[in-house]
């Protein structure tokens, strides 16, 4: 399934976004722009608002103030959501279904044929026989591989990953980096929250959109932007 160019997220504009939970301010006037083919690391100490910002970008939370625009599409909409690949800190997959079923359901939701989508996802993330068993019976690393495959099965234009290397061994981490390099090559925007940002430095030189695109870092502190570099 192909999406018309006019219906593709070209860039994401975060404009003075704030988020409060009761009397607690999780985010304060956060602004940034994410462009095609960029890898953006959201960094900061615990409680700085990293996961909250990722959830807002994924349209799971609404900002209390400010806005997020998915240009040229505008704000959150059904078209926008179908172009987002999301991995939260918890997989949020169906534990009683197999990994394969979880991936096939997601593929069909996005308009892809389940069989070919599954075969490609299985190859990209080396999903073996464990993916035919109920997901709840898999190890943490196996569940993470299924969750990553599910997040990317529809080739989203905006990829949001919260601690994507959790539970992965070195081989699986290397495989993830290779897949993310492919995603950048086709122009996807990738936003990652990770306790070890250095893991993603090899992606700095990947991508053919105007040559090498450096990893950008948005440093949050107490819910606000401390630096962007």
N, CA and C of each residue as an Amber inpcrd file, in Angstrom:
protein
   687
   0.8420000  -1.1980000   0.0000000   0.0000000   0.0000000   0.0000000
   0.8700000   1.2380000   0.0000000   0.6070000   2.1800000  -0.9460000
   1.3640000   3.4070000  -1.0240000   0.5050000   4.5670000  -0.5630000
   1.1550000   5.5110000   0.1130000   0.4470000   6.6970000   0.5890000
   0.8270000   7.8550000  -0.3100000  -0.1560000   8.6420000  -0.7560000
   0.1280000   9.7930000  -1.6000000   1.0620000  10.7510000  -0.8880000
   1.9540000  11.3960000  -1.6570000   2.9550000  12.2850000  -1.0630000
   2.3130000  13.3780000  -0.2200000   1.1500000  13.8680000  -0.6580000
   0.4720000  14.9290000   0.0920000  -0.0420000  14.4400000   1.4350000
  -0.1430000  13.1160000   1.6160000  -0.6390000  12.5420000   2.8640000
   0.4810000  11.9770000   3.7290000   1.7200000  12.3380000   3.4290000
   2.8780000  11.8450000   4.1680000   3.3810000  12.9290000   5.1130000
   3.7300000  12.5350000   6.3320000   4.3080000  13.4940000   7.2770000
   5.6760000  13.9270000   6.7490000   5.8220000  15.2250000   6.4770000
   7.0800000  15.7460000   5.9730000   8.0080000  16.2210000   7.0750000
   7.4380000  16.7870000   8.1200000   8.2030000  17.1750000   9.2980000
   7.2400000  17.3530000  10.4550000   7.7870000  17.3080000  11.6610000
   6.9910000  17.4600000  12.8760000   7.4540000  18.7250000  13.5830000
   6.5040000  19.6020000  13.8840000   6.8090000  20.8650000  14.5600000
   6.2140000  20.8170000  15.9680000   7.0830000  20.8270000  16.9530000
   6.6750000  20.8510000  18.3580000   6.7280000  22.3120000  18.8060000
   5.5850000  22.8790000  19.1320000   5.4930000  24.3180000  19.3780000
   5.0400000  24.6110000  20.8050000   5.9880000  24.9270000  21.6630000
   5.7340000  25.3690000  23.0470000   4.8070000  24.3980000  23.7900000
   5.1270000  23.1320000  23.6870000   4.2800000  22.0960000  24.2900000
   4.4860000  22.0310000  25.7970000   3.3800000  22.0320000  26.5170000
   3.3950000  21.8230000  27.9600000   2.4230000  20.7150000  28.3240000
   2.7270000  20.0080000  29.4070000   1.8330000  18.9500000  29.8820000
   1.8410000  18.9430000  31.3940000   0.6440000  19.0200000  31.9780000
   0.5130000  18.9430000  33.4230000  -0.3460000  17.7520000  33.7990000
  -0.0010000  17.1430000  34.9190000  -0.8000000  16.0920000  35.5300000
  -1.1740000  16.5930000  36.9180000  -2.4030000  17.0950000  37.0320000
  -2.7810000  17.7280000  38.2860000  -1.9490000  18.9800000  38.5070000
  -1.2660000  19.0360000  39.6470000  -0.4250000  20.1960000  39.9450000
   1.0060000  20.0190000  39.4610000   1.3080000  18.8680000  38.8510000
   2.6760000  18.5710000  38.4290000   2.8660000  18.9110000  36.9550000
   3.8770000  19.7140000  36.6730000   4.2040000  20.0650000  35.2870000
   5.2460000  19.0840000  34.7680000   4.8400000  18.2230000  33.8330000
   5.7640000  17.2360000  33.2670000   6.5750000  17.8270000  32.1190000
   5.9690000  18.7510000  31.3640000   6.6520000  19.4320000  30.2620000
   6.3370000  20.9210000  30.3250000   7.3410000  21.7370000  29.9570000
   7.1770000  23.1880000  30.0020000   7.6940000  23.8090000  28.7020000
   6.7800000  24.2690000  27.8620000   7.1110000  25.0530000  26.6580000
   8.2410000  24.4080000  25.8350000   8.0740000  23.1740000  25.4770000
   9.0670000  22.4570000  24.6750000   8.8270000  22.7370000  23.2000000
   9.8690000  23.1690000  22.5020000   9.7860000  23.4350000  21.0670000
  10.9380000  22.7550000  20.3410000  10.6420000  22.1880000  19.1810000
  11.6670000  21.5440000  18.3550000  11.0470000  21.2040000  17.0090000
  11.8800000  20.9390000  16.0220000  11.4330000  20.5150000  14.7020000
  12.1630000  19.2340000  14.3290000  11.4110000  18.2570000  13.8320000
  11.9760000  16.9790000  13.4050000  11.7350000  16.8520000  11.9050000
  12.8090000  16.5830000  11.1500000  12.7240000  16.5530000   9.6940000
  12.9150000  15.1390000   9.1630000  12.5840000  14.9590000   7.8900000
  12.7180000  13.6510000   7.2450000  14.1450000  13.1420000   7.3600000
  14.2520000  11.8530000   7.6600000  15.5490000  11.2020000   7.7100000
  16.3740000  11.4850000   8.9480000  15.8170000  12.2340000   9.8910000
  16.5790000  12.5770000  11.0910000  16.4310000  11.5040000  12.1700000
  17.4740000  11.3460000  12.9440000  17.4280000  10.5730000  14.1780000
  17.5600000  11.5540000  15.3300000  16.5570000  11.5780000  16.1910000
  16.5350000  12.5080000  17.3190000  16.5130000  11.7080000  18.6120000
  17.4730000  11.9750000  19.4760000  17.5270000  11.3610000  20.7900000
  16.9360000  12.3380000  21.8050000  15.9650000  11.8750000  22.5820000
  15.4300000  12.6680000  23.6890000  16.1300000  12.1960000  24.9540000
  16.9020000  13.0840000  25.5650000  17.7320000  12.7180000  26.7070000
  17.3620000  13.5480000  27.9260000  17.8350000  13.0760000  29.0760000
  17.5990000  13.8000000  30.3150000  17.4870000  12.8460000  31.4830000
  17.5770000  13.3550000  32.6900000  17.4740000  12.5050000  33.8870000
  16.0560000  11.9650000  34.0570000  15.9180000  10.9920000  34.9570000
  14.5890000  10.4580000  35.2620000  13.6680000  11.5890000  35.7090000
  12.4260000  11.5490000  35.2130000  11.4620000  12.5630000  35.5920000
  11.5510000  13.8540000  34.8090000  12.3730000  13.8700000  33.7510000
  12.5340000  15.1120000  32.9790000  11.4700000  15.2840000  31.9050000
  10.6310000  14.2580000  31.6800000   9.5440000  14.3960000  30.7150000
   9.7680000  13.6970000  29.3910000  10.7880000  12.8500000  29.3030000
  11.1390000  12.2060000  28.0290000   9.9990000  11.3460000  27.4860000
   9.5170000  10.4200000  28.2990000   8.4580000   9.5210000  27.8360000
   7.1490000  10.2710000  27.6140000   6.9060000  11.3040000  28.4120000
   5.7040000  12.1130000  28.2150000   5.7330000  12.7860000  26.8500000
   6.8730000  13.3430000  26.4790000   6.9910000  13.9770000  25.1670000
   6.8040000  12.9570000  24.0540000   7.3640000  11.7650000  24.2260000
   7.2140000  10.7290000  23.2050000   5.7400000  10.3360000  23.0490000
   5.0200000  10.2360000  24.1560000   3.5980000   9.8870000  24.0880000
   2.7800000  10.9810000  23.4050000   3.1610000  12.2240000  23.6220000
   2.4710000  13.3160000  22.9350000   2.7490000  13.2560000  21.4410000
   3.9910000  12.9980000  21.0550000   4.3150000  12.8580000  19.6370000
   3.5400000  11.7010000  19.0110000   3.2880000  10.6540000  19.8030000
   2.5600000   9.4920000  19.3050000   1.0560000   9.6430000  19.3750000
   0.5660000  10.8240000  19.7450000  -0.8570000  11.1670000  19.8660000
  -1.5640000  10.3440000  20.9430000  -0.8100000   9.7420000  21.8480000
  -1.3980000   8.9810000  22.9530000  -1.8340000   9.9310000  24.0670000
  -1.0840000  11.0150000  24.2430000  -1.4540000  12.0810000  25.1700000
  -1.6660000  13.3720000  24.3950000  -2.5480000  14.2090000  24.9100000
  -2.7130000  15.5410000  24.3460000  -1.9340000  16.5450000  25.1800000
  -1.2810000  17.5010000  24.5380000  -0.5920000  18.5330000  25.3360000
  -1.5910000  19.4110000  26.0660000  -1.2060000  19.8710000  27.2330000
  -2.0570000  20.8020000  27.9770000  -1.9890000  22.1950000  27.3590000
  -0.8110000  22.5450000  26.8600000  -0.6210000  23.8230000  26.1680000
   0.2640000  23.5740000  24.9580000   0.2310000  24.5150000  24.0170000
   1.0330000  24.3680000  22.8150000   0.4400000  23.3340000  21.8620000
   1.2110000  22.9560000  20.8580000   0.6910000  22.0410000  19.8410000
   1.8110000  21.2640000  19.1720000   1.4290000  20.1640000  18.5330000
   2.3190000  19.4030000  17.6610000   1.6580000  19.3530000  16.2950000
   2.3850000  19.8070000  15.2680000   1.8660000  19.7880000  13.9050000
   2.6580000  18.7850000  13.0710000   1.9380000  17.9860000  12.3380000
   2.5430000  16.9710000  11.4660000   2.3770000  17.4730000  10.0310000
   3.3080000  18.3030000   9.6130000   3.1630000  18.9920000   8.3320000
   3.3760000  18.0360000   7.1560000   2.5520000  18.1460000   6.1030000
   1.5120000  19.1470000   5.8600000   0.1230000  18.7330000   6.3270000
   0.0310000  17.7620000   7.2120000  -1.2620000  17.1810000   7.5820000
  -1.9760000  17.9250000   8.6980000  -1.2620000  18.7550000   9.4470000
  -1.8860000  19.4650000  10.5580000  -1.6310000  18.7690000  11.8820000
  -2.6510000  18.7160000  12.7330000  -2.5120000  18.1110000  14.0560000
  -2.9390000  16.6510000  14.0120000  -3.0620000  16.0220000  15.1820000
  -3.3610000  14.5880000  15.2550000  -4.6300000  14.2500000  14.4730000
  -4.5640000  13.2050000  13.6880000  -5.7030000  12.7500000  12.9010000
  -5.5120000  11.2750000  12.5990000  -6.5270000  10.6770000  12.0170000
  -6.4380000   9.2620000  11.6690000  -5.3000000   9.0270000  10.6660000
  -5.1460000   9.9270000   9.7130000  -4.0700000   9.7920000   8.7250000
  -2.7050000   9.8730000   9.4090000  -2.5660000  10.7900000  10.3620000
  -1.3120000  10.9280000  11.1000000  -1.0080000   9.6570000  11.8770000
  -1.9840000   9.1490000  12.6130000  -1.7490000   7.9890000  13.4740000
  -1.3300000   6.7560000  12.6800000  -1.8450000   6.6260000  11.4760000
  -1.5090000   5.4560000  10.6720000  -0.0830000   5.5210000  10.1340000
   0.5800000   6.6690000  10.2970000   1.9610000   6.8070000   9.8460000
   2.9630000   6.7740000  10.9970000   2.4780000   6.4630000  12.1810000
   3.3470000   6.4260000  13.3630000   3.6130000   4.9840000  13.7680000
   4.8880000   4.6570000  13.9330000   5.2830000   3.3760000  14.5030000
   5.7030000   3.5990000  15.9390000   5.0580000   2.9170000  16.8700000
   5.2070000   3.2300000  18.2980000   5.6860000   2.0190000  19.0790000
   6.7120000   2.2330000  19.8900000   7.1570000   1.2240000  20.8460000
   7.2580000   1.8880000  22.2050000   6.3960000   1.4900000  23.1330000
   6.4630000   2.0420000  24.4840000   7.4180000   1.1980000  25.3210000
   7.6510000   1.6510000  26.5560000   8.5480000   0.9120000  27.4380000
   7.9840000  -0.4840000  27.7300000   6.6640000  -0.5970000  27.7350000
   6.0020000  -1.9010000  27.7920000   5.4460000  -2.1910000  26.4080000
   5.4600000  -3.4570000  25.9950000   5.1120000  -3.7810000  24.6130000
   3.6500000  -3.4840000  24.2760000   2.7390000  -3.5930000  25.2560000
   1.3100000  -3.3630000  25.0440000   0.7340000  -4.2610000  23.9520000
   1.3750000  -5.3940000  23.7100000   0.8720000  -6.3540000  22.7260000
  -0.0890000  -7.3130000  23.4140000  -0.7650000  -8.1370000  22.6110000
  -1.7300000  -9.0940000  23.1360000  -0.9900000 -10.3590000  23.5780000
  -0.9130000 -10.5730000  24.8760000  -0.1270000 -11.6640000  25.4190000
  -0.6320000 -13.0460000  25.0710000  -1.9430000 -13.1930000  24.8660000
  -2.5000000 -14.5080000  24.5510000  -2.4250000 -14.8350000  23.0700000
  -2.0850000 -13.8560000  22.2460000  -1.8660000 -14.1050000  20.8290000
  -0.3870000 -14.3670000  20.5870000  -0.0890000 -15.0340000  19.5100000
   1.3110000 -15.2640000  19.1630000   1.9350000 -13.9690000  18.6630000
   3.2670000 -13.9350000  18.6220000   3.9460000 -12.7830000  18.0540000
   3.5260000 -12.5660000  16.6150000   3.4140000 -13.6660000  15.8800000
   2.9960000 -13.5560000  14.4850000   1.6100000 -12.9340000  14.3690000
   0.6740000 -13.3480000  15.1880000  -0.6760000 -12.7930000  15.1280000
  -0.6810000 -11.3060000  15.4720000   0.1170000 -10.9260000  16.4640000
   0.2150000  -9.5090000  16.8160000   0.6880000  -8.6800000  15.6260000
   1.6680000  -9.1780000  14.9180000   2.2240000  -8.4500000  13.7730000
   1.2390000  -8.4310000  12.6090000   0.5880000  -9.5510000  12.3650000
  -0.3510000  -9.6250000  11.2450000  -1.5560000  -8.7030000  11.4680000
  -2.0500000  -8.6400000  12.7040000  -3.1770000  -7.7550000  13.0110000
  -2.7990000  -6.2990000  12.7220000  -1.5930000  -5.9160000  13.1380000
  -1.1370000  -4.5470000  12.9050000  -0.9990000  -4.2670000  11.4200000
  -0.4380000  -5.2220000  10.6890000  -0.2690000  -5.0410000   9.2440000
  -1.6150000  -4.8450000   8.5610000  -2.5930000  -5.6690000   8.9120000
  -3.9150000  -5.5730000   8.2840000  -4.5970000  -4.2510000   8.6380000
  -4.3990000  -3.7850000   9.8730000  -4.9680000  -2.5010000  10.2770000
  -4.4680000  -1.3710000   9.3820000  -3.2120000  -1.4670000   8.9540000
  -2.6160000  -0.4300000   8.1150000  -2.8130000  -0.6880000   6.6270000
  -3.5540000  -1.7340000   6.2860000  -3.8680000  -1.9790000   4.8890000
  -2.8860000  -2.8490000   4.1450000  -2.0060000  -3.5550000   4.8620000
  -1.0360000  -4.4450000   4.2380000  -1.5400000  -5.8900000   4.2700000
  -1.0830000  -6.6900000   3.3270000  -1.4030000  -8.1150000   3.3400000
  -0.6290000  -8.7860000   4.4700000  -1.3460000  -9.5670000   5.2690000
  -0.7550000 -10.1270000   6.4860000   0.4200000 -11.0490000   6.1920000
   0.2700000 -11.9440000   5.2110000   1.3100000 -12.9270000   4.9440000
   2.6430000 -12.3130000   4.5630000   2.7030000 -11.5140000   3.4960000
   3.9660000 -10.8810000   3.1170000   4.5380000  -9.9720000   4.2030000
   3.6600000  -9.2640000   4.9110000   4.1300000  -8.3670000   5.9750000
   4.8040000  -9.1670000   7.0810000   4.2060000 -10.2990000   7.4420000
   4.7980000 -11.1460000   8.4660000   6.1510000 -11.6870000   8.0170000
   6.2500000 -12.1660000   6.7940000   7.4990000 -12.7440000   6.3000000
   8.6230000 -11.7210000   6.3180000   8.3260000 -10.4980000   5.9220000
   9.3490000  -9.4590000   5.9340000   9.7630000  -9.1040000   7.3630000
   8.7690000  -8.9860000   8.2680000   9.0750000  -8.6590000   9.6580000
   9.8970000  -9.7670000  10.3100000   9.5480000 -11.0290000  10.0220000
  10.2710000 -12.1570000  10.6090000  11.7210000 -12.1630000  10.1630000
  11.9520000 -11.8120000   8.8920000  13.3300000 -11.7840000   8.3850000
  14.1170000 -10.6320000   8.9780000  13.4860000  -9.4690000   9.0740000
  14.1930000  -8.2820000   9.5740000  14.6250000  -8.4450000  11.0230000
  13.8010000  -9.1160000  11.8270000  14.0920000  -9.2200000  13.2550000
  14.3880000 -10.6480000  13.7040000  14.6320000 -11.5300000  12.7410000
  15.0150000 -12.9070000  13.0420000  14.0340000 -13.5470000  14.0230000
  12.7690000 -13.5070000  13.6570000  11.7160000 -14.0590000  14.5180000
  11.5590000 -15.5420000  14.1910000  11.9820000 -16.3880000  15.1040000
  11.9320000 -17.8260000  14.8930000  10.6400000 -18.4470000  15.3840000
  10.7190000 -19.7200000  15.7410000   9.5190000 -20.4660000  16.1420000
   8.8650000 -19.8810000  17.3890000   9.6180000 -19.1440000  18.2050000
   9.0310000 -18.5580000  19.4150000   7.8830000 -17.6090000  19.0660000
   7.9090000 -17.0240000  17.8650000   6.8730000 -16.0760000  17.4750000
   5.5610000 -16.7560000  17.1140000   5.5570000 -18.0920000  17.0930000
   4.3120000 -18.8360000  16.8520000   3.6250000 -19.2060000  18.1600000
   4.2970000 -18.9540000  19.2920000   3.7260000 -19.2680000  20.6030000
   3.0570000 -18.0280000  21.1860000   2.1720000 -18.2090000  22.1810000
   1.5960000 -17.0370000  22.8440000   2.7020000 -16.1040000  23.3400000
   2.5210000 -14.8300000  23.1090000   3.5720000 -13.8650000  23.4200000
   3.9600000 -13.8920000  24.8920000   2.9990000 -14.1660000  25.7700000
   3.2760000 -14.1590000  27.2090000   4.2630000 -15.2520000  27.6100000
   4.4540000 -16.2730000  26.7560000   5.3890000 -17.3540000  27.0730000
   6.8140000 -17.0490000  26.6170000   7.0040000 -15.9320000  25.9190000
   8.3230000 -15.5790000  25.3940000   9.1760000 -14.8650000  26.4390000
  10.4700000 -14.8790000  26.2390000  11.3870000 -14.1400000  27.1000000
  11.2390000 -12.6410000  26.8430000  11.8390000 -11.8350000  27.7230000
  11.7580000 -10.3670000  27.5660000  12.3540000  -9.9360000  26.2390000
  13.4910000 -10.5000000  25.8820000  14.1180000 -10.1320000  24.6260000
  13.3000000 -10.5430000  23.4140000  12.6860000 -11.7160000  23.4750000
  11.8460000 -12.1690000  22.3680000  10.6220000 -11.2710000  22.2130000
  10.0090000 -10.9020000  23.3330000   8.8570000  -9.9920000  23.2680000
   9.2540000  -8.6440000  22.6810000  10.4580000  -8.1940000  23.0230000
  10.9180000  -6.9040000  22.5080000  11.1260000  -6.9640000  20.9960000
  11.6550000  -8.0600000  20.5000000  11.8500000  -8.1980000  19.0560000
  10.5140000  -8.1990000  18.3190000   9.5240000  -8.8790000  18.8960000
   8.1880000  -8.8770000  18.2980000   7.6110000  -7.4610000  18.3210000
   7.7710000  -6.7660000  19.4480000   7.2310000  -5.4150000  19.5720000
   7.8750000  -4.4620000  18.5700000   9.1720000  -4.6000000  18.3590000
   9.8660000  -3.7630000  17.3780000   9.3800000  -4.0730000  15.9650000
   9.2380000  -5.3730000  15.6670000   8.7530000  -5.7680000  14.3480000
   7.3520000  -5.2220000  14.1080000   6.5290000  -5.2780000  15.1320000
   5.1640000  -4.7710000  15.0070000   5.1580000  -3.2630000  14.7900000
   6.0220000  -2.5340000  15.5010000   6.0760000  -1.0800000  15.3790000
   6.4890000  -0.6350000  13.9780000   7.2830000  -1.4570000  13.2940000
   7.8380000  -1.0570000  12.0050000   7.2100000  -1.7750000  10.8210000
   6.2480000  -2.6520000  11.0750000   5.7130000  -3.4980000  10.0030000
   5.0530000  -2.6830000   8.8950000   4.4970000  -1.5310000   9.2170000
   3.7950000  -0.7210000   8.2200000   4.6870000   0.3530000   7.6100000
   6.0100000   0.2610000   7.8410000   6.9650000   1.2460000   7.3130000
   6.5080000   2.6820000   7.6280000   6.3870000   3.0050000   8.9110000
   5.8600000   4.3190000   9.3040000   6.8160000   5.4480000   8.9410000
   6.2600000   6.6330000   8.7620000   7.0730000   7.8090000   8.4740000
   7.6400000   8.4360000   9.7450000   6.9940000   8.1800000  10.8810000
   7.4710000   8.6740000  12.1690000   7.5980000   7.4880000  13.1080000
   8.8260000   7.1910000  13.5170000   9.1240000   6.0410000  14.3720000
   9.4630000   6.5540000  15.7660000   8.7160000   6.1030000  16.7790000
   8.9050000   6.5430000  18.1640000   9.2470000   5.3360000  19.0250000
  10.4340000   5.3480000  19.6150000  10.9260000   4.1800000  20.3420000
  11.3440000   4.5730000  21.7510000  10.7380000   3.9350000  22.7460000
  11.0660000   4.1840000  24.1510000  11.8750000   2.9990000  24.6680000
  13.1610000   3.2140000  24.9150000  14.0870000   2.1740000  25.3700000
  14.0150000   0.9240000  24.4760000  14.3010000   1.0650000  23.1860000
  14.1270000  -0.0570000  22.2560000  15.0970000  -1.2180000  22.4640000
  16.2020000  -0.9920000  23.1550000  17.1960000  -2.0570000  23.3380000
  16.9630000  -2.8740000  24.6020000  15.9070000  -2.5810000  25.3350000
  15.6130000  -3.3180000  26.5600000  15.4650000  -4.8050000  26.2670000
  16.2430000  -5.6280000  26.9560000  16.1440000  -7.0780000  26.8110000
  16.8770000  -7.6540000  25.6160000  17.4530000  -6.8020000  24.7630000
  18.1260000  -7.3020000  23.5600000  19.5890000  -7.6470000  23.8410000
  20.0470000  -8.7540000  23.2730000  21.4700000  -9.0640000  23.3320000
  22.1880000  -8.2730000  22.2400000  23.5090000  -8.4280000  22.1510000
  24.2800000  -7.6230000  21.2070000  23.8800000  -7.8960000  19.7620000
  23.6430000  -9.1670000  19.4450000  23.2580000  -9.5050000  18.0740000
  21.9340000  -8.8580000  17.6960000  20.9720000  -8.8960000  18.6060000
  19.6660000  -8.2920000  18.3240000  19.7640000  -6.7740000  18.2610000
  20.6300000  -6.1850000  19.0890000  20.8430000  -4.7420000  19.0390000
  21.4350000  -4.3340000  17.7010000  22.4240000  -5.1020000  17.2260000
  23.0300000  -4.8120000  15.9240000  21.9950000  -4.9270000  14.8060000
  21.1220000  -5.9110000  14.9250000  20.0760000  -6.0820000  13.9160000
  19.1230000  -4.8810000  13.9310000  18.7600000  -4.4150000  15.1370000
  17.9010000  -3.2460000  15.2470000  18.5550000  -2.0290000  14.5960000
  19.8430000  -1.8240000  14.8400000  20.5380000  -0.6890000  14.2420000
  20.5170000  -0.7650000  12.7190000  20.6770000  -1.9720000  12.1870000
  20.6320000  -2.1450000  10.7330000  19.2510000  -1.8040000  10.1850000
  18.2090000  -2.2300000  10.8880000  16.8480000  -1.9360000  10.4490000
  16.5850000  -0.4270000  10.5150000  17.0220000   0.2280000  11.5900000
  16.8020000   1.6660000  11.7140000  17.5750000   2.4350000  10.6490000
  18.7460000   1.9330000  10.2590000  19.4890000   2.5550000   9.1630000
  18.6830000   2.4750000   7.8690000  18.0220000   1.3530000   7.6370000
  17.1570000   1.2080000   6.4600000  15.9900000   2.1840000   6.5240000
  15.4340000   2.3490000   7.7270000  14.3040000   3.2640000   7.8840000
  14.7230000   4.7040000   7.5910000  15.8930000   5.0920000   8.0460000
  16.3890000   6.4370000   7.7560000  16.6720000   6.5980000   6.2700000
  17.1740000   5.5350000   5.6660000  17.4980000   5.5860000   4.2350000
  16.2700000   5.9450000   3.3990000  15.1060000   5.4720000   3.8120000
  13.8920000   5.7720000   3.0470000  13.2210000   7.0620000   3.5240000
  13.8160000   7.7310000   4.5110000  13.3310000   9.0430000   4.9140000
  12.5150000   9.1040000   6.1760000  12.4110000   8.0060000   6.9060000
  11.6340000   8.0250000   8.1480000  12.2870000   8.9190000   9.1890000
  11.4520000   9.5670000   9.9930000  11.9260000  10.3070000  11.1660000
  11.9200000   9.3550000  12.3510000  13.0310000   9.2880000  13.0740000
  13.1520000   8.3460000  14.1870000  13.4550000   9.1280000  15.4620000
  12.6180000   8.9390000  16.4650000  12.8000000   9.6050000  17.7590000
  12.9360000   8.5290000  18.8260000  14.0200000   8.6030000  19.5960000
  14.3550000   7.5360000  20.5510000  14.5910000   8.1100000  21.9400000
  14.0230000   7.4470000  22.9260000  14.3820000   7.6600000  24.3280000
  15.2120000   6.4600000  24.7590000  16.4240000   6.7120000  25.2640000
  17.2940000   5.6090000  25.6840000  18.2050000   6.0750000  26.8020000
  18.4580000   5.1560000  27.7610000  19.4100000   5.4620000  28.8210000
  20.8500000   5.4110000  28.3190000  21.0590000   4.8280000  27.1230000
  22.4050000   4.7260000  26.5590000  22.3880000   5.2310000  25.1180000
  22.3390000   6.5450000  24.9250000  22.2650000   7.1070000  23.5730000
  23.4370000   6.7130000  22.6800000  24.5930000   6.3900000  23.2850000
  25.7670000   6.0550000  22.4800000  25.5430000   4.8170000  21.6160000
  24.5720000   3.9710000  21.9910000  24.2820000   2.7850000  21.1950000
  23.8830000   3.1430000  19.7690000  23.3510000   4.3480000  19.5820000
  22.7940000   4.7210000  18.2860000  23.7210000   5.6120000  17.4700000
  24.9370000   5.8440000  17.9560000  25.9010000   6.6450000  17.2130000
  26.2330000   6.0600000  15.8420000  26.2540000   4.7120000  15.6570000
  26.5450000   4.1840000  14.3150000  25.5620000   4.6520000  13.2450000
  24.3880000   5.1240000  13.6480000  23.4020000   5.5940000  12.6800000
  23.7100000   7.0000000  12.1730000  24.7050000   7.6320000  12.7560000
  25.0180000   9.0150000  12.4250000  25.3090000   9.1830000  10.9370000
  25.9900000   8.2230000  10.3390000  26.4140000   8.3690000   8.9550000
  25.4570000   7.7280000   7.9690000  24.3470000   7.1650000   8.4520000
  23.4290000   6.4930000   7.5420000  22.4490000   7.4770000   6.9480000
  21.8700000   7.1050000   5.8360000  20.8770000   7.9510000   5.1790000
  21.4380000   8.6260000   3.9590000  20.6590000   8.6820000   2.8900000
  21.1190000   9.2640000   1.6320000  20.4340000  10.5900000   1.3330000
  19.6800000  11.1150000   2.2840000  18.9750000  12.3700000   2.0630000
  19.9340000  13.5320000   2.2790000  20.6930000  13.8770000   1.2480000
  21.6490000  14.9680000   1.3740000  22.9070000  14.5680000   2.1070000
  23.2450000  13.2820000   2.1120000  24.4520000  12.8380000   2.7820000
  24.2050000  12.4640000   4.2210000  25.2880000  12.4010000   4.9870000
  25.1870000  11.9900000   6.3760000  24.3500000  12.9880000   7.1720000
  23.4940000  12.4500000   8.0120000  22.6530000  13.2920000   8.8680000
  23.0270000  12.9890000  10.3150000  23.5440000  13.9550000  11.0510000
  23.9800000  13.6650000  12.4090000  22.8230000  13.3510000  13.3330000
  23.1450000  12.6540000  14.4050000  22.1640000  12.4320000  15.4560000
  21.9320000  13.7630000  16.1700000  20.6700000  14.1550000  16.3020000
  20.3430000  15.3600000  17.0530000  19.8840000  14.9740000  18.4380000
  20.1640000  15.8270000  19.3950000  19.8240000  15.5420000  20.7860000
  18.9870000  16.6770000  21.3660000  17.8320000  16.2830000  21.9330000
  17.0160000  17.2220000  22.6980000  17.1790000  16.8570000  24.1660000
  17.8530000  17.7150000  24.9000000  18.1030000  17.4680000  26.3270000
  17.0110000  18.1390000  27.1550000  16.2750000  17.3330000  27.9130000
  15.2350000  17.8540000  28.7900000  15.7250000  17.8880000  30.2320000
  15.2760000  18.8790000  30.9420000  15.5780000  18.9900000  32.3750000
  14.3990000  19.6590000  33.0660000  13.8290000  18.9580000  34.0220000
  12.6530000  19.4500000  34.7490000  11.5310000  19.8500000  33.8020000
  11.3580000  19.0730000  32.7360000  10.2580000  19.2820000  31.8240000
  10.5030000  20.3270000  30.7520000  11.6200000  21.0170000  30.8030000
  11.9240000  22.0230000  29.7930000  13.1150000  21.6200000  28.9610000
  13.3250000  22.3180000  27.8540000  14.4630000  22.0320000  26.9770000
  15.6990000  22.7240000  27.5370000  16.6950000  21.9090000  27.9190000
  17.9580000  22.4580000  28.4020000  18.8630000  22.7970000  27.2370000
  18.8130000  21.9700000  26.1770000  19.6260000  22.2440000  24.9890000
  19.1190000  21.4040000  23.8260000  19.3910000  21.8700000  22.6090000
  19.1510000  21.1260000  21.3800000  20.4400000  21.2060000  20.5730000
  20.9810000  20.0310000  20.2260000  22.2440000  20.0410000  19.4750000
  22.3250000  18.8510000  18.5330000
